[in-house]
């Protein structure tokens, strides 16, 4: 009635445009465009910035966003499709909209190949490590074979949650 929403599992709340931003991972400009398009309204003179370029991300946020993309890109071909769609019954388009991912144990190697340092990865919390004989050994925080859920706020990944399909649910 008031044009507002409230999530009952987290503190998310707001108007329709905030909902589009959070649920569809859009910038405020893109949320406005999306709402106008759905309502059949043509907006004039509105420039659409590249979402990631428009955000002023910290190093941790940059790493989180790259990790979310990595997990999501591998979700359909490394066990995630079987679990999320086959066993859980989720729709592929919903998984894509929410950028749900699947861990395969290769995140650290991927992030290192993108130029992030071991120190940055450990500081982000997405990598664990130890010194073995003078050499830094790193591994993924999330083990292999987990459903990974990135949580977005205004285009930024603020944290991740995971679900272990092997864990018996009571």
Short mmCIF file of N, CA and C in Angstrom, two decimals:
data_model
loop_
_atom_site.label_atom_id
_atom_site.label_comp_id
_atom_site.label_asym_id
_atom_site.label_seq_id
_atom_site.Cartn_x
_atom_site.Cartn_y
_atom_site.Cartn_z
N UNK A 1 0.82 -1.20 0.00
CA UNK A 1 0.00 0.00 0.00
C UNK A 1 0.85 1.25 0.00
N UNK A 2 1.97 1.21 0.71
CA UNK A 2 2.83 2.39 0.81
C UNK A 2 3.96 2.37 -0.20
N UNK A 3 4.06 1.29 -0.99
CA UNK A 3 5.13 1.19 -1.98
C UNK A 3 6.47 0.88 -1.36
N UNK A 4 6.48 0.21 -0.21
CA UNK A 4 7.71 -0.12 0.50
C UNK A 4 7.83 -1.63 0.66
N UNK A 5 9.04 -2.10 0.88
CA UNK A 5 9.26 -3.51 1.16
C UNK A 5 10.12 -3.65 2.40
N UNK A 6 10.02 -4.83 3.03
CA UNK A 6 10.82 -5.14 4.21
C UNK A 6 11.14 -6.62 4.17
N UNK A 7 12.43 -6.97 4.21
CA UNK A 7 12.85 -8.36 4.28
C UNK A 7 12.76 -8.82 5.73
N UNK A 8 12.20 -10.00 5.94
CA UNK A 8 12.05 -10.50 7.30
C UNK A 8 13.21 -11.38 7.73
N UNK A 9 14.23 -11.54 6.87
CA UNK A 9 15.40 -12.32 7.23
C UNK A 9 16.63 -11.45 7.43
N UNK A 10 16.60 -10.22 6.97
CA UNK A 10 17.73 -9.30 7.12
C UNK A 10 17.17 -7.89 7.27
N UNK A 11 18.01 -6.90 7.52
CA UNK A 11 17.50 -5.54 7.72
C UNK A 11 17.13 -4.79 6.43
N UNK A 12 17.17 -5.44 5.27
CA UNK A 12 16.86 -4.76 4.01
C UNK A 12 15.43 -4.22 4.01
N UNK A 13 15.29 -2.99 3.57
CA UNK A 13 13.99 -2.34 3.47
C UNK A 13 14.14 -1.13 2.57
N UNK A 14 13.04 -0.68 2.05
CA UNK A 14 13.09 0.53 1.22
C UNK A 14 11.95 0.59 0.23
N UNK A 15 12.15 1.43 -0.80
CA UNK A 15 11.13 1.58 -1.83
C UNK A 15 11.43 0.64 -3.00
N UNK A 16 10.66 0.75 -4.05
CA UNK A 16 10.80 -0.12 -5.21
C UNK A 16 12.19 -0.03 -5.82
N UNK A 17 12.75 1.18 -5.89
CA UNK A 17 14.05 1.35 -6.53
C UNK A 17 15.17 0.76 -5.67
N UNK A 18 15.05 0.86 -4.37
CA UNK A 18 16.01 0.22 -3.47
C UNK A 18 15.92 -1.29 -3.63
N UNK A 19 14.70 -1.81 -3.77
CA UNK A 19 14.52 -3.24 -3.99
C UNK A 19 15.23 -3.68 -5.26
N UNK A 20 15.01 -2.96 -6.35
CA UNK A 20 15.69 -3.30 -7.60
C UNK A 20 17.21 -3.26 -7.43
N UNK A 21 17.70 -2.25 -6.73
CA UNK A 21 19.14 -2.15 -6.50
C UNK A 21 19.67 -3.37 -5.77
N UNK A 22 19.02 -3.75 -4.69
CA UNK A 22 19.49 -4.86 -3.86
C UNK A 22 19.26 -6.22 -4.52
N UNK A 23 18.08 -6.45 -5.04
CA UNK A 23 17.74 -7.76 -5.57
C UNK A 23 18.39 -8.04 -6.92
N UNK A 24 18.44 -7.01 -7.77
CA UNK A 24 18.99 -7.19 -9.11
C UNK A 24 20.44 -6.70 -9.22
N UNK A 25 21.00 -6.21 -8.11
CA UNK A 25 22.38 -5.75 -8.06
C UNK A 25 22.62 -4.60 -9.05
N UNK A 26 21.75 -3.59 -8.99
CA UNK A 26 21.83 -2.46 -9.91
C UNK A 26 22.29 -1.20 -9.19
N UNK A 27 22.85 -0.28 -9.96
CA UNK A 27 23.14 1.05 -9.43
C UNK A 27 21.81 1.78 -9.30
N UNK A 28 21.79 2.93 -8.63
CA UNK A 28 20.54 3.67 -8.48
C UNK A 28 20.02 4.13 -9.85
N UNK A 29 20.93 4.49 -10.74
CA UNK A 29 20.54 4.91 -12.09
C UNK A 29 19.90 3.75 -12.84
N UNK A 30 20.54 2.58 -12.79
CA UNK A 30 20.01 1.42 -13.49
C UNK A 30 18.70 0.94 -12.87
N UNK A 31 18.53 1.10 -11.57
CA UNK A 31 17.27 0.73 -10.91
C UNK A 31 16.14 1.63 -11.42
N UNK A 32 16.43 2.91 -11.57
CA UNK A 32 15.44 3.85 -12.09
C UNK A 32 15.07 3.46 -13.53
N UNK A 33 16.08 3.15 -14.34
CA UNK A 33 15.82 2.75 -15.73
C UNK A 33 15.00 1.46 -15.78
N UNK A 34 15.34 0.51 -14.92
CA UNK A 34 14.61 -0.77 -14.89
C UNK A 34 13.15 -0.54 -14.52
N UNK A 35 12.91 0.26 -13.49
CA UNK A 35 11.54 0.56 -13.07
C UNK A 35 10.76 1.27 -14.16
N UNK A 36 11.40 2.23 -14.82
CA UNK A 36 10.73 2.97 -15.89
C UNK A 36 10.39 2.05 -17.05
N UNK A 37 11.31 1.16 -17.39
CA UNK A 37 11.08 0.21 -18.48
C UNK A 37 9.90 -0.70 -18.17
N UNK A 38 9.86 -1.20 -16.94
CA UNK A 38 8.75 -2.09 -16.54
C UNK A 38 7.41 -1.37 -16.55
N UNK A 39 7.44 -0.05 -16.27
CA UNK A 39 6.21 0.73 -16.24
C UNK A 39 5.86 1.30 -17.62
N UNK A 40 6.73 1.08 -18.61
CA UNK A 40 6.48 1.59 -19.95
C UNK A 40 6.76 3.08 -20.09
N UNK A 41 7.63 3.60 -19.26
CA UNK A 41 7.98 5.03 -19.29
C UNK A 41 9.33 5.20 -19.96
N UNK A 42 9.43 6.16 -20.87
CA UNK A 42 10.69 6.45 -21.55
C UNK A 42 11.39 7.59 -20.83
N UNK A 43 12.62 7.33 -20.40
CA UNK A 43 13.41 8.36 -19.74
C UNK A 43 14.32 9.00 -20.78
N UNK A 44 14.45 10.31 -20.74
CA UNK A 44 15.30 11.01 -21.69
C UNK A 44 16.45 11.67 -20.95
N UNK A 45 17.61 11.66 -21.61
CA UNK A 45 18.77 12.37 -21.06
C UNK A 45 19.42 11.66 -19.89
N UNK A 46 19.16 10.38 -19.71
CA UNK A 46 19.73 9.64 -18.60
C UNK A 46 20.92 8.83 -19.08
N UNK A 47 22.08 9.06 -18.51
CA UNK A 47 23.27 8.31 -18.87
C UNK A 47 23.40 7.12 -17.94
N UNK A 48 23.81 5.99 -18.49
CA UNK A 48 23.95 4.78 -17.70
C UNK A 48 25.42 4.46 -17.50
N UNK A 49 25.95 4.70 -16.29
CA UNK A 49 27.35 4.39 -16.05
C UNK A 49 27.57 2.89 -15.90
N UNK A 50 28.77 2.45 -16.16
CA UNK A 50 29.15 1.06 -15.91
C UNK A 50 29.08 0.87 -14.40
N UNK A 51 28.33 -0.12 -13.94
CA UNK A 51 28.11 -0.31 -12.50
C UNK A 51 29.40 -0.36 -11.70
N UNK A 52 30.35 -1.20 -12.09
CA UNK A 52 31.56 -1.34 -11.29
C UNK A 52 32.43 -0.09 -11.38
N UNK A 53 32.43 0.59 -12.52
CA UNK A 53 33.23 1.79 -12.66
C UNK A 53 32.62 2.95 -11.87
N UNK A 54 31.28 2.95 -11.72
CA UNK A 54 30.61 4.04 -11.01
C UNK A 54 30.81 3.93 -9.51
N UNK A 55 31.11 2.73 -9.03
CA UNK A 55 31.30 2.53 -7.60
C UNK A 55 32.74 2.82 -7.21
N UNK A 56 32.91 3.41 -6.07
CA UNK A 56 34.25 3.62 -5.52
C UNK A 56 34.48 2.49 -4.51
N UNK A 57 35.05 1.37 -4.99
CA UNK A 57 35.17 0.17 -4.18
C UNK A 57 36.48 0.14 -3.40
N UNK A 58 36.41 -0.36 -2.17
CA UNK A 58 37.63 -0.62 -1.40
C UNK A 58 38.27 -1.88 -1.98
N UNK A 59 39.50 -2.17 -1.56
CA UNK A 59 40.18 -3.38 -2.02
C UNK A 59 39.37 -4.63 -1.65
N UNK A 60 38.86 -4.66 -0.43
CA UNK A 60 38.06 -5.81 0.02
C UNK A 60 36.82 -5.97 -0.84
N UNK A 61 36.13 -4.86 -1.13
CA UNK A 61 34.92 -4.91 -1.95
C UNK A 61 35.25 -5.37 -3.38
N UNK A 62 36.39 -4.95 -3.90
CA UNK A 62 36.82 -5.36 -5.23
C UNK A 62 37.08 -6.86 -5.26
N UNK A 63 37.74 -7.36 -4.23
CA UNK A 63 38.01 -8.80 -4.13
C UNK A 63 36.70 -9.57 -3.99
N UNK A 64 35.80 -9.08 -3.14
CA UNK A 64 34.50 -9.74 -2.95
C UNK A 64 33.71 -9.81 -4.26
N UNK A 65 33.69 -8.72 -5.01
CA UNK A 65 32.96 -8.69 -6.26
C UNK A 65 33.56 -9.67 -7.27
N UNK A 66 34.87 -9.71 -7.35
CA UNK A 66 35.54 -10.66 -8.25
C UNK A 66 35.27 -12.09 -7.80
N UNK A 67 35.25 -12.34 -6.49
CA UNK A 67 34.96 -13.68 -5.97
C UNK A 67 33.52 -14.08 -6.31
N UNK A 68 32.57 -13.17 -6.14
CA UNK A 68 31.17 -13.47 -6.46
C UNK A 68 31.03 -13.83 -7.93
N UNK A 69 31.71 -13.09 -8.80
CA UNK A 69 31.67 -13.38 -10.23
C UNK A 69 32.28 -14.75 -10.51
N UNK A 70 33.40 -15.05 -9.87
CA UNK A 70 34.07 -16.34 -10.07
C UNK A 70 33.17 -17.49 -9.65
N UNK A 71 32.63 -17.42 -8.42
CA UNK A 71 31.77 -18.49 -7.93
C UNK A 71 30.55 -18.67 -8.84
N UNK A 72 29.97 -17.55 -9.25
CA UNK A 72 28.76 -17.61 -10.08
C UNK A 72 29.06 -18.20 -11.47
N UNK A 73 30.15 -17.77 -12.07
CA UNK A 73 30.49 -18.25 -13.42
C UNK A 73 30.74 -19.75 -13.45
N UNK A 74 31.13 -20.32 -12.33
CA UNK A 74 31.43 -21.75 -12.30
C UNK A 74 30.28 -22.59 -11.73
N UNK A 75 29.21 -21.93 -11.34
CA UNK A 75 28.12 -22.62 -10.65
C UNK A 75 27.45 -23.69 -11.51
N UNK A 76 27.27 -23.45 -12.80
CA UNK A 76 26.52 -24.39 -13.62
C UNK A 76 27.35 -25.56 -14.12
N UNK A 77 28.69 -25.47 -13.99
CA UNK A 77 29.50 -26.55 -14.57
C UNK A 77 30.39 -27.27 -13.57
N UNK A 78 30.21 -27.05 -12.28
CA UNK A 78 31.09 -27.75 -11.34
C UNK A 78 30.34 -28.38 -10.17
N UNK A 79 29.12 -28.81 -10.39
CA UNK A 79 28.35 -29.46 -9.33
C UNK A 79 27.21 -28.62 -8.81
N UNK A 80 27.26 -27.33 -9.02
CA UNK A 80 26.22 -26.46 -8.52
C UNK A 80 24.88 -26.68 -9.19
N UNK A 81 24.89 -26.91 -10.49
CA UNK A 81 23.64 -27.10 -11.23
C UNK A 81 22.89 -28.33 -10.70
N UNK A 82 23.62 -29.42 -10.49
CA UNK A 82 23.01 -30.65 -9.99
C UNK A 82 22.33 -30.41 -8.64
N UNK A 83 23.03 -29.71 -7.75
CA UNK A 83 22.48 -29.49 -6.41
C UNK A 83 21.39 -28.41 -6.42
N UNK A 84 21.71 -27.22 -6.94
CA UNK A 84 20.81 -26.08 -6.82
C UNK A 84 19.55 -26.22 -7.67
N UNK A 85 19.69 -26.75 -8.87
CA UNK A 85 18.54 -26.91 -9.75
C UNK A 85 17.93 -28.30 -9.59
N UNK A 86 18.78 -29.33 -9.67
CA UNK A 86 18.30 -30.71 -9.59
C UNK A 86 17.71 -31.09 -8.25
N UNK A 87 18.48 -30.89 -7.18
CA UNK A 87 18.04 -31.33 -5.85
C UNK A 87 17.19 -30.30 -5.12
N UNK A 88 17.54 -29.01 -5.28
CA UNK A 88 16.82 -27.97 -4.54
C UNK A 88 15.66 -27.36 -5.31
N UNK A 89 15.63 -27.54 -6.64
CA UNK A 89 14.51 -27.06 -7.44
C UNK A 89 14.53 -25.57 -7.75
N UNK A 90 15.69 -24.93 -7.61
CA UNK A 90 15.76 -23.50 -7.95
C UNK A 90 15.74 -23.32 -9.46
N UNK A 91 15.21 -22.22 -9.91
CA UNK A 91 15.19 -21.88 -11.33
C UNK A 91 16.52 -21.24 -11.71
N UNK A 92 17.02 -21.59 -12.90
CA UNK A 92 18.31 -21.07 -13.34
C UNK A 92 18.31 -19.54 -13.41
N UNK A 93 17.20 -18.94 -13.86
CA UNK A 93 17.16 -17.48 -13.97
C UNK A 93 17.24 -16.80 -12.60
N UNK A 94 16.68 -17.44 -11.57
CA UNK A 94 16.77 -16.89 -10.21
C UNK A 94 18.21 -16.96 -9.72
N UNK A 95 18.87 -18.10 -9.98
CA UNK A 95 20.27 -18.24 -9.58
C UNK A 95 21.14 -17.19 -10.27
N UNK A 96 20.83 -16.90 -11.52
CA UNK A 96 21.58 -15.88 -12.26
C UNK A 96 21.29 -14.49 -11.71
N UNK A 97 20.01 -14.18 -11.46
CA UNK A 97 19.64 -12.87 -10.92
C UNK A 97 20.31 -12.60 -9.58
N UNK A 98 20.40 -13.62 -8.75
CA UNK A 98 20.97 -13.46 -7.41
C UNK A 98 22.47 -13.74 -7.37
N UNK A 99 23.06 -14.11 -8.50
CA UNK A 99 24.48 -14.41 -8.63
C UNK A 99 24.93 -15.50 -7.66
N UNK A 100 24.10 -16.53 -7.49
CA UNK A 100 24.45 -17.64 -6.62
C UNK A 100 25.62 -18.39 -7.24
N UNK A 101 26.53 -18.85 -6.41
CA UNK A 101 27.72 -19.51 -6.92
C UNK A 101 27.95 -20.88 -6.30
N UNK A 102 29.07 -21.47 -6.69
CA UNK A 102 29.45 -22.80 -6.21
C UNK A 102 30.96 -22.82 -6.06
N UNK A 103 31.45 -23.30 -4.93
CA UNK A 103 32.89 -23.30 -4.68
C UNK A 103 33.54 -24.55 -5.26
N UNK A 104 34.73 -24.35 -5.81
CA UNK A 104 35.45 -25.48 -6.40
C UNK A 104 36.90 -25.56 -5.94
N UNK A 105 37.26 -24.73 -4.97
CA UNK A 105 38.61 -24.76 -4.44
C UNK A 105 39.62 -23.97 -5.26
N UNK A 106 39.17 -23.28 -6.30
CA UNK A 106 40.09 -22.55 -7.17
C UNK A 106 40.06 -21.05 -7.04
N UNK A 107 39.36 -20.51 -6.04
CA UNK A 107 39.23 -19.06 -5.93
C UNK A 107 40.57 -18.37 -5.70
N UNK A 108 41.37 -18.88 -4.78
CA UNK A 108 42.65 -18.23 -4.46
C UNK A 108 43.52 -18.13 -5.72
N UNK A 109 43.64 -19.22 -6.46
CA UNK A 109 44.44 -19.19 -7.69
C UNK A 109 43.88 -18.17 -8.68
N UNK A 110 42.55 -18.12 -8.79
CA UNK A 110 41.92 -17.16 -9.69
C UNK A 110 42.25 -15.72 -9.27
N UNK A 111 42.08 -15.43 -7.99
CA UNK A 111 42.33 -14.06 -7.52
C UNK A 111 43.80 -13.67 -7.64
N UNK A 112 44.70 -14.61 -7.39
CA UNK A 112 46.14 -14.33 -7.58
C UNK A 112 46.43 -14.04 -9.04
N UNK A 113 45.76 -14.76 -9.95
CA UNK A 113 45.98 -14.53 -11.39
C UNK A 113 45.43 -13.17 -11.82
N UNK A 114 44.52 -12.60 -11.04
CA UNK A 114 43.97 -11.28 -11.34
C UNK A 114 44.82 -10.15 -10.75
N UNK A 115 45.92 -10.52 -10.08
CA UNK A 115 46.84 -9.51 -9.58
C UNK A 115 46.71 -9.16 -8.11
N UNK A 116 45.80 -9.81 -7.39
CA UNK A 116 45.69 -9.56 -5.95
C UNK A 116 46.83 -10.26 -5.24
N UNK A 117 47.31 -9.66 -4.15
CA UNK A 117 48.42 -10.23 -3.41
C UNK A 117 47.91 -11.20 -2.34
N UNK A 118 48.78 -12.12 -1.89
CA UNK A 118 48.37 -13.01 -0.80
C UNK A 118 47.91 -12.23 0.44
N UNK A 119 48.58 -11.14 0.74
CA UNK A 119 48.20 -10.34 1.92
C UNK A 119 46.79 -9.77 1.75
N UNK A 120 46.46 -9.28 0.54
CA UNK A 120 45.13 -8.74 0.29
C UNK A 120 44.07 -9.83 0.41
N UNK A 121 44.37 -11.00 -0.09
CA UNK A 121 43.41 -12.11 -0.02
C UNK A 121 43.16 -12.53 1.42
N UNK A 122 44.22 -12.63 2.20
CA UNK A 122 44.05 -12.99 3.62
C UNK A 122 43.29 -11.90 4.37
N UNK A 123 43.59 -10.62 4.06
CA UNK A 123 42.91 -9.51 4.73
C UNK A 123 41.42 -9.49 4.37
N UNK A 124 41.08 -9.95 3.17
CA UNK A 124 39.67 -9.97 2.74
C UNK A 124 38.87 -11.02 3.50
N UNK A 125 39.56 -12.04 4.02
CA UNK A 125 38.88 -13.13 4.71
C UNK A 125 38.49 -14.27 3.79
N UNK A 126 38.76 -14.14 2.49
CA UNK A 126 38.40 -15.21 1.56
C UNK A 126 39.50 -16.24 1.37
N UNK A 127 40.66 -16.00 2.01
CA UNK A 127 41.77 -16.96 1.93
C UNK A 127 42.35 -17.16 3.32
N UNK A 128 42.77 -18.37 3.56
CA UNK A 128 43.50 -18.70 4.78
C UNK A 128 44.91 -19.05 4.34
N UNK A 129 45.84 -18.96 5.26
CA UNK A 129 47.19 -19.28 4.86
C UNK A 129 48.10 -19.53 6.04
N UNK A 130 49.28 -20.07 5.70
CA UNK A 130 50.31 -20.27 6.71
C UNK A 130 51.66 -20.28 6.01
N UNK A 131 52.69 -20.12 6.81
CA UNK A 131 54.05 -20.11 6.29
C UNK A 131 54.61 -21.52 6.44
N UNK A 132 55.04 -22.11 5.34
CA UNK A 132 55.64 -23.44 5.38
C UNK A 132 57.04 -23.35 4.80
N UNK A 133 58.02 -23.35 5.69
CA UNK A 133 59.41 -23.31 5.25
C UNK A 133 59.76 -22.06 4.47
N UNK A 134 59.24 -20.93 4.88
CA UNK A 134 59.53 -19.67 4.22
C UNK A 134 58.66 -19.37 3.01
N UNK A 135 57.73 -20.26 2.71
CA UNK A 135 56.84 -20.05 1.58
C UNK A 135 55.40 -19.92 2.09
N UNK A 136 54.68 -18.90 1.58
CA UNK A 136 53.30 -18.67 1.96
C UNK A 136 52.39 -19.65 1.21
N UNK A 137 51.61 -20.42 1.95
CA UNK A 137 50.66 -21.36 1.37
C UNK A 137 49.26 -20.85 1.67
N UNK A 138 48.44 -20.68 0.62
CA UNK A 138 47.08 -20.16 0.76
C UNK A 138 46.07 -21.19 0.28
N UNK A 139 44.88 -21.13 0.86
CA UNK A 139 43.77 -21.94 0.39
C UNK A 139 42.49 -21.16 0.58
N UNK A 140 41.44 -21.58 -0.14
CA UNK A 140 40.15 -20.90 -0.09
C UNK A 140 39.51 -21.01 1.29
N UNK A 141 38.86 -19.94 1.73
CA UNK A 141 38.11 -19.97 2.98
C UNK A 141 36.94 -20.95 2.85
N UNK A 142 36.21 -20.88 1.72
CA UNK A 142 35.09 -21.79 1.49
C UNK A 142 35.63 -23.06 0.83
N UNK A 143 35.39 -24.19 1.46
CA UNK A 143 35.84 -25.46 0.91
C UNK A 143 35.13 -25.81 -0.39
N UNK A 144 35.58 -26.86 -1.00
CA UNK A 144 35.04 -27.31 -2.28
C UNK A 144 33.63 -27.88 -2.10
N UNK A 145 32.74 -27.60 -3.07
CA UNK A 145 31.40 -28.20 -3.08
C UNK A 145 30.36 -27.52 -2.22
N UNK A 146 30.46 -26.20 -2.07
CA UNK A 146 29.49 -25.45 -1.27
C UNK A 146 28.72 -24.48 -2.15
N UNK A 147 27.44 -24.30 -1.86
CA UNK A 147 26.66 -23.25 -2.51
C UNK A 147 27.05 -21.93 -1.84
N UNK A 148 27.39 -20.94 -2.66
CA UNK A 148 27.85 -19.64 -2.14
C UNK A 148 26.83 -18.57 -2.49
N UNK A 149 26.40 -17.83 -1.47
CA UNK A 149 25.40 -16.79 -1.64
C UNK A 149 26.01 -15.43 -1.34
N UNK A 150 26.28 -14.61 -2.37
CA UNK A 150 26.78 -13.26 -2.11
C UNK A 150 25.61 -12.36 -1.68
N UNK A 151 25.85 -11.50 -0.73
CA UNK A 151 24.84 -10.56 -0.26
C UNK A 151 25.26 -9.17 -0.70
N UNK A 152 24.40 -8.53 -1.49
CA UNK A 152 24.70 -7.24 -2.10
C UNK A 152 24.03 -6.09 -1.36
N UNK A 153 24.69 -4.95 -1.38
CA UNK A 153 24.13 -3.69 -0.90
C UNK A 153 24.64 -2.60 -1.83
N UNK A 154 23.73 -2.02 -2.61
CA UNK A 154 24.07 -0.94 -3.54
C UNK A 154 25.24 -1.31 -4.47
N UNK A 155 25.18 -2.51 -5.03
CA UNK A 155 26.18 -2.95 -5.99
C UNK A 155 27.45 -3.52 -5.39
N UNK A 156 27.55 -3.51 -4.07
CA UNK A 156 28.73 -4.04 -3.39
C UNK A 156 28.38 -5.38 -2.74
N UNK A 157 29.31 -6.31 -2.79
CA UNK A 157 29.14 -7.56 -2.05
C UNK A 157 29.60 -7.28 -0.63
N UNK A 158 28.68 -7.36 0.33
CA UNK A 158 29.03 -7.03 1.71
C UNK A 158 29.46 -8.26 2.52
N UNK A 159 28.95 -9.43 2.14
CA UNK A 159 29.39 -10.67 2.78
C UNK A 159 28.86 -11.85 2.00
N UNK A 160 29.32 -13.03 2.37
CA UNK A 160 28.89 -14.28 1.74
C UNK A 160 28.33 -15.20 2.81
N UNK A 161 27.36 -16.01 2.42
CA UNK A 161 26.95 -17.13 3.25
C UNK A 161 27.08 -18.38 2.38
N UNK A 162 27.09 -19.53 3.03
CA UNK A 162 27.27 -20.77 2.29
C UNK A 162 26.34 -21.84 2.82
N UNK A 163 26.07 -22.81 1.95
CA UNK A 163 25.27 -23.97 2.35
C UNK A 163 26.02 -25.21 1.89
N UNK A 164 26.20 -26.12 2.82
CA UNK A 164 26.90 -27.37 2.54
C UNK A 164 25.86 -28.43 2.22
N UNK A 165 25.79 -28.90 0.96
CA UNK A 165 24.78 -29.89 0.60
C UNK A 165 24.98 -31.25 1.26
N UNK A 166 26.17 -31.50 1.77
CA UNK A 166 26.45 -32.78 2.41
C UNK A 166 26.00 -32.80 3.87
N UNK A 167 25.79 -31.63 4.43
CA UNK A 167 25.39 -31.54 5.84
C UNK A 167 23.92 -31.93 5.97
N UNK A 168 23.62 -32.83 6.85
CA UNK A 168 22.25 -33.29 7.06
C UNK A 168 21.45 -32.18 7.74
N UNK A 169 20.33 -31.82 7.13
CA UNK A 169 19.46 -30.78 7.69
C UNK A 169 18.44 -31.42 8.61
N UNK A 170 18.29 -30.83 9.77
CA UNK A 170 17.31 -31.39 10.73
C UNK A 170 16.03 -30.61 10.72
#
